[in-house]
Amino acid sequence: MPSVTEILETMDYGPAPEASGEVRAWLKARGTFGHFIDGAFTKPGKTFATADPATGEVLAKVAAGSVKDVAEAVKAARAAQPGWGRLSGHERAKWLYALARHIQKRERFLAVLETLDNGKPIRESRDIDVPLAARHFYHHAGWAEMLAEEFPGASPVGVCGQIIPWNFPLLMLAWKIAPALAAGNTVVLKPAEYTPLTALAFAEICAEVGLPKGVVNIVTGDGETGAALVAAEVDKIAFTGSTEVGRAIRKATAGTGKALTLELGGKSPFVVFADADLDAAVEGVVDAIWFNQGQVCCAGSRILVQEAVAATFQNRLKARLGKLRVGDPLDKSTDVGAIVDPVQLTRIRDLVAKGEAQGAKLHQAAAQLPAKGCYFAPGFFTDVAPANIVSEAEIFGPVATLTTFRTPDEALALANNTRYGLAASIWSENINLALDVAAKVKAGVVWVNSTNVFDAGAGFGGYRESGFGREGGREGMREYLAEPTPRARAEVAAVALDAAPVPAAPSKGAAPIDRTAKMYVGGAQKRPDSGYSYAVMAKGREIGLAGLGNRKDIRNAVEAAQKAGGWGKATGHNRAQVLYYLAENLSAREAEFTARLKEAGVTKAADEVAGTIRRAFYYAAQADKFDGAVHSTKSAHVTLAMPEAFGVMGIACPNDAPLLGFVSLVLPAIAMGNRVVAVPSQSMPLAATDLYQVFDTSDLPGGVVNIVTGPRDDLARTLAQHDDVAAMWYCGGAEGARMVQAESAGNLKVTWTLANRDWHGPDGQGRGFLTRATQVKNIWIPYGE
Ligand code: NAI
């Protein structure tokens, strides 16, 4: 024990441990935990241990969920869903409020339990995890209350399987369960194997408040249990965890009609400009990478500092690092606690050792680590080459990389040089600069002069290989609601079979010469790479030829679309101008288009052309009106929810309604600023290729719309596999839809599979298409503090 004089001299903290007696008594009384199914705990069969990573002490044994356990839980959730879904929003809100209150009532208990099971400092579980979990239930009680008004016509998805990681066990549970329940779904949730305890305590809370049985079911277990849940009869899977497992789940759910949201890893940039408040930015690093031992999907793990201030910044960062207290997570003055499990500690050590071996220099806190337990001294790397493993891999530990840049453009290039796109922090006192970078950085969440701020009122989720879907706010609610039209819902369940015919070789000299359509790539007509064409038939007669596109044509088209990036930067107003012009030009040629469609044997040709023109005006009108929102978050920020274009989209168009189907998909996509590679109706591609002249005379920049004709499913496969295609819409049969979803797993592109709709009716047009053509970026900006 230091003397009082010594303490006063060093100003060091004394130990201030949080009491854990109540939690230990609870654990002792429970002994071994079963699953929570249909409102009660099951008798545990096979079990596994969960331990305190700070000491290695086994805290409890929990059941290892089998395929049968998962099936029972899903059955209970299925049985409970209609009743729960039929309750009024107001009734469901009351339950959500009750859950929020009970979490709050047991805040200290839950914080201690979380810290014991996970190793995170009690300061964090007490001040962040548990209060945010309660806030999530409160906030979503509100959405339940207003559901009918705010989401007219929407209905619950059904039974949701939810799989969560170990880094924020209770908070991730709240992120998953609160919106699902608010929307009228029932759930089966599988917590991570290292940290199942707060989920089981939450199950007790559900029983305590008398939540109808079967609405919330918790099945514990490891990856095998998770895989069983993915394979079970659920309507949706919501997953948070590693990109690798996310990719496996994307493949496993392909073609099943199960809705899917993935919140995956990241390697998020933390950009410090020379004019930043450097002390604030240093504190930012503490919250970005040393918070929760760096085991945070959106951790600011790549620090980028402008050269002019790099030396000063690095010195201050080192000084701050020296002050971090690493140790007993239950100690209220601990900054950095224990790593969740020995397995994870080994992973971190291996990666860091590799990073050093590859030439990076590690600066680590000199903090005295406890003699036993899973501890890793926080730090950061300098001298990191771009090819170093630590520049790319998610370390998921308390170690960042620090590199320098000279200009904002260079900062952006470095920031975006990753396959991930979860979050970014930008530090500058110049609001123009900060917001300019915020607009250009590829990330789903951007914090300006702040970092790792979360709130139930804002959406959270990534771009690129960080996954898709959003949690929190209005965007998050949407993920738990089925689309309003019954027609669209049926698509989710089972896509009607629609095999496009095999392209037939043309007969020699039969087709009229003026109907030999080329491809349209980069604003110019291009011959197919294969040099071959196929016969376009109408009423048994050959009416023209279309290019037989192949992989090479798709690749060229994607390249052309990539180059047309200026379209994404154009304002909504500018895009609207071009689309209006396009609509007018179409209008002027209404009779001609109608005659061509009639000749092609299209029924309702006049209706189809009239509908096409109306649709063009509609999306021209929407181009500058489909805007975002300002979320009301709990902290002093304005949080801008900006719908952004994906970039390059692949679209495989329906076979029927060859003109209307094409414009119904392509126009909303480009209205939002995407560039498109479209595969038109396979049997009647000429309806789309007739549009070239309209595009050319409407000032549509070359490369914004590219058209490749040919075998739809082969071309769709190449699009789905292409890493530079960020989103893919596929309209066709069930097998094609499965293929597109499975092949999209490479870069985890967003997919939307549609069956052949009634393109003439309301299912063929609306804001739903614009929502699908965008991803929401949430930008947090300090406001009024
Ligand atoms: P993980 O992705 O394996 O585990 C997350 C959850 O998925 C757990 O509940 C696990 O039981 C479950 N799971 C595992 N395999 C599954 C499968 N085939 N099907 C369905 N569910 C499955 O993550 P893990 O192994 O715990 O950590 C490995 C690395 O993943 C970390 O070092 C980190 O880089 C990353 N990670 C990222 C997280 C994030 O929030 N983005 C969270 C956890 C880990």
Coordinates of N, CA, C and O in Angstrom, one line a residue, residues 495 498 651-656 665 712-713 729-733 752-757 759:
V495 N -39.6 -17.0 -55.4 CA -39.6 -16.3 -56.7 C -40.1 -17.2 -57.8 O -39.7 -18.3 -57.9
D498 N -38.9 -18.2 -64.0 CA -39.0 -17.5 -65.2 C -37.7 -17.7 -66.0 O -36.7 -16.9 -65.8
I651 N -27.9 -4.6 -63.3 CA -29.3 -4.8 -63.3 C -29.7 -5.8 -64.4 O -29.4 -5.6 -65.6
A652 N -30.2 -6.9 -64.0 CA -30.8 -7.9 -65.0 C -32.3 -7.7 -65.1 O -33.0 -7.9 -64.1
C653 N -32.7 -7.2 -66.2 CA -34.1 -6.8 -66.4 C -35.1 -7.9 -66.6 O -34.7 -9.0 -67.1
P654 N -36.4 -7.6 -66.4 CA -37.3 -8.7 -66.6 C -37.5 -9.0 -68.1 O -37.2 -8.2 -69.0
N655 N -37.9 -10.2 -68.3 CA -38.1 -10.7 -69.7 C -39.3 -10.1 -70.3 O -39.4 -9.7 -71.5
D656 N -40.4 -10.0 -69.5 CA -41.6 -9.4 -70.1 C -41.5 -7.8 -69.9 O -40.6 -7.3 -69.4
L665 N -36.4 -0.1 -63.7 CA -35.3 -0.5 -62.9 C -34.1 0.5 -63.1 O -33.5 0.9 -62.2
R712 N -29.2 -13.8 -70.3 CA -29.4 -13.0 -69.0 C -28.6 -13.6 -67.8 O -27.9 -12.9 -67.1
D713 N -28.8 -14.9 -67.6 CA -28.2 -15.5 -66.4 C -26.7 -15.6 -66.4 O -26.1 -15.4 -65.4
W729 N -29.4 -5.8 -58.9 CA -30.8 -6.2 -59.0 C -31.0 -7.2 -60.0 O -30.5 -7.1 -61.1
Y730 N -31.7 -8.2 -59.7 CA -31.9 -9.3 -60.6 C -33.4 -9.6 -60.7 O -34.1 -9.9 -59.7
C731 N -33.9 -9.6 -61.9 CA -35.3 -9.9 -62.1 C -35.4 -11.2 -62.9 O -35.0 -11.2 -64.1
G732 N -35.9 -12.3 -62.3 CA -36.0 -13.5 -63.0 C -36.4 -14.7 -62.1 O -37.1 -14.5 -61.2
G733 N -35.9 -15.8 -62.5 CA -36.4 -17.0 -61.8 C -35.7 -17.3 -60.5 O -34.7 -16.7 -60.1
W752 N -30.8 -7.4 -54.7 CA -32.3 -7.3 -54.7 C -32.8 -8.2 -55.8 O -32.5 -8.0 -56.9
T753 N -33.5 -9.3 -55.4 CA -34.1 -10.2 -56.4 C -35.6 -10.0 -56.5 O -36.3 -10.0 -55.5
L754 N -36.0 -9.8 -57.7 CA -37.4 -9.5 -57.9 C -38.0 -10.6 -58.9 O -37.2 -11.0 -59.8
A755 N -39.2 -10.9 -58.7 CA -39.9 -11.7 -59.8 C -40.5 -10.8 -60.8 O -40.4 -9.6 -60.6
N756 N -41.0 -11.3 -61.8 CA -41.7 -10.4 -62.8 C -42.9 -9.8 -62.2 O -43.9 -10.5 -61.9
R757 N -42.9 -8.6 -62.0 CA -44.0 -7.9 -61.3 C -45.0 -7.4 -62.4 O -44.7 -7.5 -63.6
W759 N -45.5 -4.6 -64.0 CA -44.8 -3.3 -64.2 C -45.7 -2.2 -64.5 O -45.3 -1.0 -64.3

